[in-house]
Each structure stands twice: as C-alpha cells, then as structure tokens.
Coordinates of C-alpha atoms and ligand atoms in Angstrom, one line a residue:
X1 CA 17.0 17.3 6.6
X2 CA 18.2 14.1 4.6
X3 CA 16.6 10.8 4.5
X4 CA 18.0 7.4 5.2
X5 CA 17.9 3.9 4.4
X6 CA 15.7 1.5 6.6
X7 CA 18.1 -0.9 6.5
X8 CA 21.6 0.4 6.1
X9 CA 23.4 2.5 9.2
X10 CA 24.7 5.2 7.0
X11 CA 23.4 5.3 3.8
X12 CA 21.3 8.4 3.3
X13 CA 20.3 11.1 0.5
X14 CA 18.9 14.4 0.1
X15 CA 15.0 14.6 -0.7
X16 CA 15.9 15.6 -4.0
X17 CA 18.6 12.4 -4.6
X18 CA 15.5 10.2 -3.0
X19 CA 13.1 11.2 -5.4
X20 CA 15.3 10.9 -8.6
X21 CA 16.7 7.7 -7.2
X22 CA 14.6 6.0 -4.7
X23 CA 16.1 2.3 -4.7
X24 CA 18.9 2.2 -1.5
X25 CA 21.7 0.3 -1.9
X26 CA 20.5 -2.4 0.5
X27 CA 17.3 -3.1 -0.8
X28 CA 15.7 -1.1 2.0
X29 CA 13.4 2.7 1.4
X30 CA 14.5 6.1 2.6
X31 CA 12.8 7.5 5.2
X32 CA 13.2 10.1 7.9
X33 CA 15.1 9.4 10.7
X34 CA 12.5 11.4 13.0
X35 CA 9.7 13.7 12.1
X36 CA 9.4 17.2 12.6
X37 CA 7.2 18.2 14.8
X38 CA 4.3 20.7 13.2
X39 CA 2.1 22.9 14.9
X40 CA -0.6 22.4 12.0
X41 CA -4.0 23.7 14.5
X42 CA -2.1 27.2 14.4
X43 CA -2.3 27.3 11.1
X44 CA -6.1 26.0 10.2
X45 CA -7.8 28.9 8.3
X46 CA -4.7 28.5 5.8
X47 CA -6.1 27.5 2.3
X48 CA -4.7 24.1 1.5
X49 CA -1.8 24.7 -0.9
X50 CA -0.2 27.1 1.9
X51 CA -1.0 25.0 4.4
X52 CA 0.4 22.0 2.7
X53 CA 3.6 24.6 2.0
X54 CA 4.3 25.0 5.7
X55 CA 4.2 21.4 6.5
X56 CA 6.7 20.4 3.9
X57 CA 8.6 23.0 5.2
X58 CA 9.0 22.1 8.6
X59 CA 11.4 18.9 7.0
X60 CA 13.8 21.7 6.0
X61 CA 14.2 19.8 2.5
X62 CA 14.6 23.4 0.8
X63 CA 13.6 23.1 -2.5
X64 CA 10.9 26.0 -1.8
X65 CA 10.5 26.6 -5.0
X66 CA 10.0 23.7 -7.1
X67 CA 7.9 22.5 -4.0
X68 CA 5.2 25.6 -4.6
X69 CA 5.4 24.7 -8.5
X70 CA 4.1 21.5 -7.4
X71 CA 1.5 22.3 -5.3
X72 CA -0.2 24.5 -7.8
X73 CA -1.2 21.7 -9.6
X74 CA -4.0 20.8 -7.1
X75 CA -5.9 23.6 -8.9
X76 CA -6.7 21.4 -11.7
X77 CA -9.0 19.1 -9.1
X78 CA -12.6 19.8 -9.1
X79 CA -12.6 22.7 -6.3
X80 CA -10.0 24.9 -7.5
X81 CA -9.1 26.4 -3.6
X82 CA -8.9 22.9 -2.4
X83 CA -8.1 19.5 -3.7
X84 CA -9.9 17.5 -0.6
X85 CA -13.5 17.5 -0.1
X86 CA -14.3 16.6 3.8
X87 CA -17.6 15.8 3.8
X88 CA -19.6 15.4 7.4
X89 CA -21.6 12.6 7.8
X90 CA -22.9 13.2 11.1
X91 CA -21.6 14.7 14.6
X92 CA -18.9 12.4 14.9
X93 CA -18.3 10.8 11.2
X94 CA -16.5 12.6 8.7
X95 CA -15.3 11.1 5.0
X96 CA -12.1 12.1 3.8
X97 CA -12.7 12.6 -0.4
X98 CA -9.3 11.8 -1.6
X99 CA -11.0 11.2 -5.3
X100 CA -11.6 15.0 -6.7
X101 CA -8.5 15.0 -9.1
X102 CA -8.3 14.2 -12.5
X103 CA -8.3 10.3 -12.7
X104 CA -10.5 9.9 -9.4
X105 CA -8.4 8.4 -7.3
X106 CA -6.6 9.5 -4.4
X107 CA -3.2 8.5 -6.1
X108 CA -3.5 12.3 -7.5
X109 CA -3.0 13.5 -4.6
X110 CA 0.6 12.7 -4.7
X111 CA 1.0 12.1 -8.0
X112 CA 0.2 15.3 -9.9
X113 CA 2.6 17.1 -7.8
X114 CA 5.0 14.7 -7.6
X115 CA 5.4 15.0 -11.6
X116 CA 6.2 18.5 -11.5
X117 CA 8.6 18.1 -8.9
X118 CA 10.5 15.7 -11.0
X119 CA 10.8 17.2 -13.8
X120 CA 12.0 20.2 -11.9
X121 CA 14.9 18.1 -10.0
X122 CA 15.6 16.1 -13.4
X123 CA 17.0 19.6 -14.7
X124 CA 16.2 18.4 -18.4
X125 CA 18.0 15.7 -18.1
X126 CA 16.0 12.6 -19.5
X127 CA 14.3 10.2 -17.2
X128 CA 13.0 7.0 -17.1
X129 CA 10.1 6.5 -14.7
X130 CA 8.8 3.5 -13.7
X131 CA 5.8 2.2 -11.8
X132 CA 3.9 -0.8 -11.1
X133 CA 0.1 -0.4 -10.3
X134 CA -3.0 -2.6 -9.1
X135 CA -5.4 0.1 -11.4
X136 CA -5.3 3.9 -9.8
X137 CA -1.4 4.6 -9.5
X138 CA -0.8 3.2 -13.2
X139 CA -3.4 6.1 -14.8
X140 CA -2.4 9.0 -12.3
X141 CA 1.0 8.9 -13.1
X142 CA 1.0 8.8 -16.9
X143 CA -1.7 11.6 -16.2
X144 CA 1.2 13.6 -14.6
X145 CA 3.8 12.8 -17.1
X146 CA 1.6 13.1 -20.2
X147 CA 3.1 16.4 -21.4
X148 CA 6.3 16.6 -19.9
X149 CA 9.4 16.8 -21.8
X150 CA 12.5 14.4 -21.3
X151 CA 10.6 12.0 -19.2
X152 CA 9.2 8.7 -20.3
X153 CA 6.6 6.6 -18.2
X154 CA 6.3 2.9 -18.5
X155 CA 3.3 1.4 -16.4
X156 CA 3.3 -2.4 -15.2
X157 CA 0.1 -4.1 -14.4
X158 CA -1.9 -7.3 -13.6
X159 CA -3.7 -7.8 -17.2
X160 CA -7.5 -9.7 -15.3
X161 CA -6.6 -7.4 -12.0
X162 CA -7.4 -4.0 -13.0
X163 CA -11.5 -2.6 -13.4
X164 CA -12.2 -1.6 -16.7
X165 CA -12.5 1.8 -16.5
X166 CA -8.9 1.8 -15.0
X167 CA -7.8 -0.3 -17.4
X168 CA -9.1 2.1 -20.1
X169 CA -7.5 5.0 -18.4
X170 CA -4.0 3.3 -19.2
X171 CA -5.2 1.7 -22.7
X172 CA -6.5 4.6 -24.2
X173 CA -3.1 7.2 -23.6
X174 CA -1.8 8.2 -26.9
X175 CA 1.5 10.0 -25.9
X176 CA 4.8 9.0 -27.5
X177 CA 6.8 9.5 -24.0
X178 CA 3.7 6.8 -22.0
X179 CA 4.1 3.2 -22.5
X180 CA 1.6 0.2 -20.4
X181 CA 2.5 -3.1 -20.2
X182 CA -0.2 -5.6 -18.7
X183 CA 1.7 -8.4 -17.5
X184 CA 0.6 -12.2 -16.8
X185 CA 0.2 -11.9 -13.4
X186 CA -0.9 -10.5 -9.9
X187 CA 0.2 -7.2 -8.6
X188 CA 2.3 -8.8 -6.4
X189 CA 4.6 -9.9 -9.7
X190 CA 4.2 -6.7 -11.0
X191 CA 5.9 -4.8 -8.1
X192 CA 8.5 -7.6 -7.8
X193 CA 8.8 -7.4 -12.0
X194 CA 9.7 -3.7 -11.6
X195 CA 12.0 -4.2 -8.2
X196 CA 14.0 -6.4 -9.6
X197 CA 14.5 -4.1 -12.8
X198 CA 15.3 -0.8 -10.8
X199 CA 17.9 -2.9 -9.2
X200 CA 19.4 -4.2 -12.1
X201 CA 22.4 -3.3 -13.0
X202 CA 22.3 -4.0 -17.0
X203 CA 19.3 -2.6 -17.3
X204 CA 20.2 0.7 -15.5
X205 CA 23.7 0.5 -17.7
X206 CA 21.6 -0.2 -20.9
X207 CA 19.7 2.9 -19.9
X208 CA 22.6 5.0 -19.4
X209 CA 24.0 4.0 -23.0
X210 CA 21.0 6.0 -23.7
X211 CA 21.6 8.7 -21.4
X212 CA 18.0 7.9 -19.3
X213 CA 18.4 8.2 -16.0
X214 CA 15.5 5.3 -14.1
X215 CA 13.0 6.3 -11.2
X216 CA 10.1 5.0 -9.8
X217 CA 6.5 6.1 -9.4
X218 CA 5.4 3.7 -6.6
X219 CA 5.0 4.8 -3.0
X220 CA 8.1 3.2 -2.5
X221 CA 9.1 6.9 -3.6
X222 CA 9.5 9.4 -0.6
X223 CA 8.2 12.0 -2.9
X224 CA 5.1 10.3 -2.8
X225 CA 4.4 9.5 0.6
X226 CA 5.5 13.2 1.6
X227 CA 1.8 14.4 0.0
X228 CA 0.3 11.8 1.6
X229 CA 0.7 13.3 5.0
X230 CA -1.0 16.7 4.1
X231 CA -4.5 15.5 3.2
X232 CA -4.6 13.7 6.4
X233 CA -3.4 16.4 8.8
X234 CA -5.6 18.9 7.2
X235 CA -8.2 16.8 8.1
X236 CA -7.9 16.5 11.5
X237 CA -7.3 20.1 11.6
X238 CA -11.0 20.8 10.1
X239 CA -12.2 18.6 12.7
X240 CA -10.0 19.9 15.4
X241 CA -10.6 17.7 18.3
X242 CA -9.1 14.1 18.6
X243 CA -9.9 11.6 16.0
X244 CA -9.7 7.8 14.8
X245 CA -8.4 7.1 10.9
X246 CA -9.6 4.1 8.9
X247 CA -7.3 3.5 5.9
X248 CA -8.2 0.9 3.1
X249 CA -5.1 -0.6 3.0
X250 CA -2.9 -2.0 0.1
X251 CA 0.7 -1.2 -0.4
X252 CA 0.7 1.1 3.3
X253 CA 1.2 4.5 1.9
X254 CA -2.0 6.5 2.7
X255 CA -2.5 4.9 5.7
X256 CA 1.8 5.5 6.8
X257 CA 0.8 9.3 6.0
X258 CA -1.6 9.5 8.8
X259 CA 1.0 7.8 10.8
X260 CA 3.3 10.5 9.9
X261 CA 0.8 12.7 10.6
X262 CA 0.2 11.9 13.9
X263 CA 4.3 12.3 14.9
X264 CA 4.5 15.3 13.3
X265 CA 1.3 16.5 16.0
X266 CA -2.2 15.6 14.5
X267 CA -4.6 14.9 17.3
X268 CA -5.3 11.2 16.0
X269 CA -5.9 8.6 18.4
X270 CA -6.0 5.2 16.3
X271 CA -5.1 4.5 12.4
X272 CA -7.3 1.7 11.7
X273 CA -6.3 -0.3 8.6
X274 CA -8.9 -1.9 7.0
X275 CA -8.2 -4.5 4.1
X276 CA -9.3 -7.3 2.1
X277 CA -9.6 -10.7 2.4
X278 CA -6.2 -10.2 1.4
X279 CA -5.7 -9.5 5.1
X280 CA -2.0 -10.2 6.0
X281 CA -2.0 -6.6 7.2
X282 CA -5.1 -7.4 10.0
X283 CA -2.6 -10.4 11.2
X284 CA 0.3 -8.2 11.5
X285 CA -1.2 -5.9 13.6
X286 CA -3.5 -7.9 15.7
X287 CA -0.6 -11.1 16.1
X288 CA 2.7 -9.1 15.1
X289 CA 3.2 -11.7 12.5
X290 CA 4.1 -10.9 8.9
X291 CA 3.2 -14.8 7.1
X292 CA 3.4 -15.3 3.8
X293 CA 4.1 -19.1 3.5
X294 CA 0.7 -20.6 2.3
X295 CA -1.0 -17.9 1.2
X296 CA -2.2 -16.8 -2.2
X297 CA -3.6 -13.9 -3.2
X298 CA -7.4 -13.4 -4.0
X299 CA -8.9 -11.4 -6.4
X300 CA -11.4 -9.5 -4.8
X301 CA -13.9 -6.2 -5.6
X302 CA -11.0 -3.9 -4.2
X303 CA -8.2 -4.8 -6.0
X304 CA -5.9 -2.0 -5.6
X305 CA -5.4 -4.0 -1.8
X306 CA -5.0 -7.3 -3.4
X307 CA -1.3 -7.2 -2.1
X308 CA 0.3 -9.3 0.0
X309 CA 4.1 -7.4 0.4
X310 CA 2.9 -4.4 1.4
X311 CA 6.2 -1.8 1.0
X312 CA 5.6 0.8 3.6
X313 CA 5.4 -1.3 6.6
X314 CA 9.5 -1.4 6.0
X315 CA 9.3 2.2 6.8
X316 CA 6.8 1.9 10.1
X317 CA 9.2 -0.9 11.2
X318 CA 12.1 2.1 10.9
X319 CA 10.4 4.3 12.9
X320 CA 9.5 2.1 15.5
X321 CA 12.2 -0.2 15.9
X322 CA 15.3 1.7 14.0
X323 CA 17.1 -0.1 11.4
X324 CA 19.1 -2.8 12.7
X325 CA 16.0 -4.7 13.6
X326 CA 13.8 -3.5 10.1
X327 CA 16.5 -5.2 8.4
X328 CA 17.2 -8.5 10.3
X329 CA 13.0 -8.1 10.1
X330 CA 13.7 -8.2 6.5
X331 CA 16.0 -10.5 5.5
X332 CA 13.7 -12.8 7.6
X333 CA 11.3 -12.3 5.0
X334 CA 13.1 -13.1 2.3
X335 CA 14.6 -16.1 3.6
X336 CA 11.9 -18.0 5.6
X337 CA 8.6 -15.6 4.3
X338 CA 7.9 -15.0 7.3
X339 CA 8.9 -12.7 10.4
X340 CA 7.1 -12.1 13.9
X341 CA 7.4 -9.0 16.4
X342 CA 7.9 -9.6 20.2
X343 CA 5.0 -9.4 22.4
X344 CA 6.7 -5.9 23.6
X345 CA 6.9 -4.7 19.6
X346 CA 3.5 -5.3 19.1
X347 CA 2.3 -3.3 21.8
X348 CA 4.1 -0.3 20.5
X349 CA 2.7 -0.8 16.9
X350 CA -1.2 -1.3 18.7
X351 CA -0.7 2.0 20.5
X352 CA -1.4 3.8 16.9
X353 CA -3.1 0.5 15.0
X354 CA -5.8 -1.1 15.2
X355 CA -7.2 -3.8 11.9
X356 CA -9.7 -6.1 10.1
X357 CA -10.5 -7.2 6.9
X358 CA -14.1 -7.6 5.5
X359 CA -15.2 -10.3 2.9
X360 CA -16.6 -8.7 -0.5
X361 CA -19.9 -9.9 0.8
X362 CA -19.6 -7.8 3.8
X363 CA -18.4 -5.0 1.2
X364 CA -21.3 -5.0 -0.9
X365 CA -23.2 -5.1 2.2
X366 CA -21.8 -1.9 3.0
X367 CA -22.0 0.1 -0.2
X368 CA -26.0 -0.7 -0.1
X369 CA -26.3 0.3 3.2
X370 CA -24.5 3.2 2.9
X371 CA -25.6 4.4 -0.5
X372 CA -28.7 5.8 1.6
X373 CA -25.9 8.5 2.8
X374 CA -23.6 8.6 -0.2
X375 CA -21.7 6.6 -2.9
X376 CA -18.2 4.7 -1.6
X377 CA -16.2 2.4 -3.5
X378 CA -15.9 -1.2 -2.8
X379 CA -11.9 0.0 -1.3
X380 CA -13.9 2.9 1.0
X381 CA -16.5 0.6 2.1
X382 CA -14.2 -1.6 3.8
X383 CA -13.8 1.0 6.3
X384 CA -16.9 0.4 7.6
X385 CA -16.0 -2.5 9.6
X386 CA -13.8 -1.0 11.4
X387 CA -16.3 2.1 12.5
X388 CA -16.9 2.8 15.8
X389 CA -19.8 5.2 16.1
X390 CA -18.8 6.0 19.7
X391 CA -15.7 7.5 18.5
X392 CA -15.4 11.1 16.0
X393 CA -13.7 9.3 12.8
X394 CA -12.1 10.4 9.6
X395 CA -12.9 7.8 6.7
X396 CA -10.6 7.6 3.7
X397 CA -12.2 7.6 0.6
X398 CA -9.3 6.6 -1.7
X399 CA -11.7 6.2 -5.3
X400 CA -14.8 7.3 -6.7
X401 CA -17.4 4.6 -7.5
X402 CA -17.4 5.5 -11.1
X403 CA -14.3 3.3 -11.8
X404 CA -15.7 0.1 -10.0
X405 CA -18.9 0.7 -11.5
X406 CA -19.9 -3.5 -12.5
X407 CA -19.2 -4.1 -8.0
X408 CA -21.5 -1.1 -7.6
X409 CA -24.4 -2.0 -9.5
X410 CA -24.1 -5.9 -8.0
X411 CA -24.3 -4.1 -4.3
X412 CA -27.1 -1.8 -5.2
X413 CA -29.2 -3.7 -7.3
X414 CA -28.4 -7.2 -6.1
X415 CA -27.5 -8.3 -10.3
X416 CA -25.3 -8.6 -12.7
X417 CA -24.2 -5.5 -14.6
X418 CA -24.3 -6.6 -18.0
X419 CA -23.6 -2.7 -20.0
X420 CA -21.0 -1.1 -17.8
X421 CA -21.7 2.7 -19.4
X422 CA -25.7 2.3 -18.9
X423 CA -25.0 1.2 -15.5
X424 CA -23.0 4.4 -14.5
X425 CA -25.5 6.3 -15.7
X426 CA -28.5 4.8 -14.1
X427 CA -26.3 4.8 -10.9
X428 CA -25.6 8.4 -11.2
X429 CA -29.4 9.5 -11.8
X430 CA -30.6 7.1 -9.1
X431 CA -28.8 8.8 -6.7
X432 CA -27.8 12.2 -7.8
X433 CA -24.7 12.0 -8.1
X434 CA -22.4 13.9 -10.6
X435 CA -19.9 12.2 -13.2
X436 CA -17.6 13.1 -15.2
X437 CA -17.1 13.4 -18.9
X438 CA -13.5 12.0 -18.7
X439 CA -15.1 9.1 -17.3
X440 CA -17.7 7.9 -19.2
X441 CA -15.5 9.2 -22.5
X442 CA -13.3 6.0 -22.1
X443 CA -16.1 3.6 -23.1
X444 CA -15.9 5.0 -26.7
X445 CA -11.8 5.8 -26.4
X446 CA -9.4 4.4 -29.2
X447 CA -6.9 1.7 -27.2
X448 CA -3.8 2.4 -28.1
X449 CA -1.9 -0.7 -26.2
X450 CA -3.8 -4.0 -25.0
X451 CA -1.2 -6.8 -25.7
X452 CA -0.3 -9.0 -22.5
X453 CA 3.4 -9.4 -22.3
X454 CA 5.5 -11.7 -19.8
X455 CA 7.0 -10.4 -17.1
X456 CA 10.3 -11.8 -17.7
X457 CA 10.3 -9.8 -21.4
X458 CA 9.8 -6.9 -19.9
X459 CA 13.3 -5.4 -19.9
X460 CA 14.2 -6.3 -23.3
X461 CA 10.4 -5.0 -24.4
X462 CA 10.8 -1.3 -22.5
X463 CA 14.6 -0.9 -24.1
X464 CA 13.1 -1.5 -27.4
X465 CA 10.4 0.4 -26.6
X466 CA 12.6 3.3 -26.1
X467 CA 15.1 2.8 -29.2
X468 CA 12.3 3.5 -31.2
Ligands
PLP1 C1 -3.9 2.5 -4.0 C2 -5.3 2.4 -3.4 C3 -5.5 1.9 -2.1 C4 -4.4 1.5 -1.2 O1 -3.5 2.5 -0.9 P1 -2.0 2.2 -0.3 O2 -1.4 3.5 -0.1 O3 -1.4 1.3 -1.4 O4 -2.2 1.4 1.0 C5 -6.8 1.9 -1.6 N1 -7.8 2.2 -2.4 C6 -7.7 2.7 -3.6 C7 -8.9 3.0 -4.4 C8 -6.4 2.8 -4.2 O5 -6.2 3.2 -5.4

C-alpha cells in the first residue's frame, strides 16, 4: 500500500519514503487513503509483538523484516512478553498503561521501534532527525537514537514548559550524535520552529553539502502513528466486547490510533478526547469549529497537551472528508485562523468523538480521588471527566506520575512540594508504588546542555552544531 498527501490529489510515497521524508510537498501529512480492515479478535491469544506483526501487515507495506527488527525492541519495557500493562479497575473500567518503557511515557511506544526502523531504511546513509517536543517525545526519541550510527537527533523544546524530570531526561544525554535546544517559547513555536526548518530549502541544501539527509520525529511521522494503533486494538481485544476510549489529547496522535483502530475493526464505540484548558480540541468536536483567533495558550499541570495546532486532526479531516476539502480546511487556517465544519461534517466526526476539557483544579481533584485506586498523571487524570461508569471503557494512561511528581504531591497532600526527589519517594512508599532507578538517578545527573537559544538561531545553531 502507499500513503498519500492530505492535501495534494496525487502526491504519494511508499511507507518507507514517508518515514525517511515525512514533510509533503504541499504542506499537508501522508496518510492512508483507506484502512485495511483486520480481523484482530481472531488473533487474541497472540503475544503482543506477533500480534502487533500481523496488524502492520494487513497495510501490505512489506518491509517484514526490518518491521520484526523493530518490534523486538518492546522487550526492553518492563514486562519483557508485553510492552502494555492493561490493568482492570473494575467490571467495566479498564486503564490502558502506555508508560512501562524506558523513559515512562507512552511516546516509547512508537518511538523505540520507530528508531530501529530508521536506521534500517536509512541504509547507512547519515540522517538528520528532527523533533519538537512538549517533555515526553523530546527524551524517547534521543533514547532510541542514543547508540545508533549515522543518525544525529536534535530535540526542540519550550525552555519553562517541560517538568523537571523531563527536562533532565533531555539535559543530562551525553552522546555526541544527541543535541537539545530549549527554545524561548511555547510548544506551539517549537513545532512551527522545526516546520518551518524541514521545509526549508537552504537548510535541507546546507545539509546535503554535508551529505545528511533531514527527518522528523514528531507524530507528524506515519511511522509513528502506525504503533500507535496496536496498543489500542490490543486492548480492546483483551476486553473483547464493545468499548469507549478516552484519549488525553495534545498533538492527536494516540487518540488518531484508536481512530484507526476502530476502521481497521476494533469493537470501539466512542473516542473521547479529553484535554486541557487548552481545549480548542473540545470546541472542535462539540461545535465543528477549529478558532484560533484570540486565544493563547496556558501553561497548565499537563503540558504535553498545552497545544493549540494539533497536527493529526489534518489526517482525521482526510479520512472523513478526502482531500480537497482537508486542504481548502487548511488554507483556511492559515489565512483567517480559523475554519468551521458543516452541520452535516460534524455529525460524521460525533459518530466516533465525543470531548471536554477539565481545569487543573478538577485535575488534581481527580488524581486524589483516584489515588485510592492507583497513581495517574495529571495528562491521565483528565480522562476522568469524560468517564461514564455506565459504559465498559478503556483509559489511556500516556505517563507515569514519577515525571510530574511537584503536580502530584500538590493533589495528594494539598502543598507545595518543596524537594522534588523526597517527594517521589514519600509518594512511592505512601502508596506502594514501584520507581525506577533511571528516574530518580536524574536528580544527581551531570547536565550536559541547559542554555536557552532563540528560535530564529536555531538553523544556523544545529549546522554548527553538526560541523563540529
Ligand atoms: C504526548 C503526550 C500526550 C498527548 O499525545 P498526542 O498524541 O500528542 O495527542 C498526552 N499525555 C502525555 C503524557 C504525553 O506525553
């Protein structure tokens, strides 16, 4: 199967061409033009590697190969046999643990295959890869690149929008092919800062000179979202009867894998997408309007969804309404920041959606309420407002708490956190949960890189960076 542009009638690549080069000509992401159809409930006492096999398969990508060199990296999460932990709540509540790889977040899901399959494709060849990151997706892919020849990873991200501990995962890399750069700035600037670099033409000419090829790390990257889809229809494979999905929300990805999911067969009934009070996600699917004159982004406790131009609704949009209207949808956006579906479009998108948002005092409200079960981060807890105990759901947990730990101890013991490595442990013995070495290890890690550059520096700052 080849993928296509969202935007462009014609324009399409191979899976392999997408992930080395994942920027269309048009501005636009590749995507499928329709999704297989998998009969994953035939297949539900496969392990999760094989399983995981077969559903990548059924895209008739080829690329076996490289694809089973990939997966085998899932046995370096904490349950060798299987990367996901679905843990049951109650009769009709499940949680999703997305968090059991090695920089706790789900992003390594994705992204410790992903590097494998890269470097298998890039034929040692040397790459450039780029990626912008909010805190999780920053520290699981230099994790994935750490020790792989011929590829170099720069990391963009908000210098005050990161937690600590994430910010420590980044700052305390000592590899010679890994470079960070905290930028002044939101996340938003620092997904615009590396758009408008993979897109530019010197920059990718500069690069050439040096014979580096440029990628991209973000879920704007097929290769990513294609893992994303797995964890979720495993899930409701487990569970086997018909389920609801509530997705904290940022830049679309996890929650456009259950989507995938569910038109490639999974028995899911509604994705809910929970978010901030960043919520221009709850407006577009509750109004059908994407607005983003007026507002500003907030810094809240779950900052990996403090995003306002969420990428991967381009690729719903595809699916739904094909790409002639994804891209007049789009150019919309660029020119008036704004863009609103017809009463007959939103329909379709509510017959898999539903959304909200929940304040960070509702959030912390959650994590005490729910720490009588189990631990969720302040991204996880949002789900909560969108539970409906009536229905059997399937809650994403996308971090462990350790990396939010300051939010944690506010929520479960109503005050400031003033020693950041005490609190994690008085947390963890409080209420028996396990954490790991890696973890608490950064408080006493050597930074390597904490200088705060401008975004518009950038270019000139990575091409020296790579001359050395
Ligand atoms: C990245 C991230 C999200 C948002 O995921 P998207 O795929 O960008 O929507 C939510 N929670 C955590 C902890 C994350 O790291």
């Amino acid at each position: 199967m080849k993928l296509v542009s969202t935007r462009a009638k014609g324009e399409e690549a191979s899976f392999k061409e997408a992930l080395l080069s994942p920027s269309t000509k048009d501005g636009g992401l590749f995507a499928p033009l329709v999704l297989p159809k998998f009969n994953g409930y035939e297949l539900k006492d496969l392990s999760y590697e094989n399983f995981a096999l077969k559903l990548i398969q059924s895209f008739e990508f080829g690329e076996d190969e490289a694809i089973k060199r990939a997966l085998k990296t899932y046995q370096c999460f904490d349950n060798e046999a299987c990367p996901i932990e679905l843990t049951k709540i109650s009769q009709k509540l499940f949680i999703n643990e997305l968090y059991h790889g090695p920089t706790r977040a789900f992003k390594d899901m994705a992204l410790q295959p992903f590097g494998v399959l890269l470097q298998e494709f890039a034929q040692g060849k040397n790459f450039l890869i780029m990626c912008a990151t909010s805190g999780d997706t920053g520290p699981a892919t230099l994790k994935s690149f750490e020790n792989l020849e011929h590829i170099r990873v720069v990391c963009i991200y908000p210098s005050s929008g990161t937690s600590r501990v994430q910010a420590l995962q980044m700052q305390s890399l000592n590899h010679n092919n890994l470079k960070v750069f905290a930028i002044n700035g939101n996340f938003d600037d620092a997904q615009n800062t590396l758009k408008t670099l993979l897109l530019d033409k010197g920059f990718k000419e500069a690069l050439k000179r040096l014979d580096i090829e440029l990628s991209a790390a973000n879920s704007v990257n097929f290769g990513r979202i294609l893992f994303q889809i797995i964890y979720h229809y495993y899930a409701c494979v487990k569970i086997g009867e018909n389920v609801d999905i509530i997705v904290p929300s940022g830049n679309f990805g996890d929650a456009l894998g259950a989507y995938y999911a569910k038109k490639m067969g999974a028995k899911i009934d509604k994705i809910k997408i929970a978010s901030n009070e960043n919520n221009i996600l709850t407006d577009f699917f509750t109004k059908g309007e994407y607005d983003l004159r007026g507002r500003v982004l907030k810094k809240t406790l779950s900052p990996a969804m403090d995003i306002l131009i969420s990428s991967n609704i381009e690729r719903l949009l595809f699916d739904k309404f094909k790409d002639t209207r994804t891209k007049e949808l789009y150019e919309q956006l660029k020119t008036q920041k704004f863009f609103k579906l017809s009463p007959n479009e939103l329909e379709l998108l509510q017959e898999d959606f539903e959304a909200d948002f929940c304040t960070d005092e509702q959030c912390l409200n959650f994590i005490d309420e729910f720490s009588k079960t189990m631990l969720i981060d302040p991204h996880t807890a949002t789900c909560l407002k969108l539970l409906d105990r009536q229905k059997t759901a399937i809650i994403t947990a996308t971090a462990e708490w350790t990396k939010f730990t300051p939010s944690m101890y506010e929520a479960l013991y109503h005050e400031k956190c003033l020693d950041e490595k005490a609190a994690i442990i008085d947390i963890a013995e409080r209420f028996s949960a396990g954490v790991k070495m890696s973890i608490l290890d950064l408080f006493d890690a050597d930074i390597k890189q904490d200088k705060i550059y401008e975004a518009k520096s950038l270019k000139n700052e990575i091409l020296e960076w790579i001359k050395q």
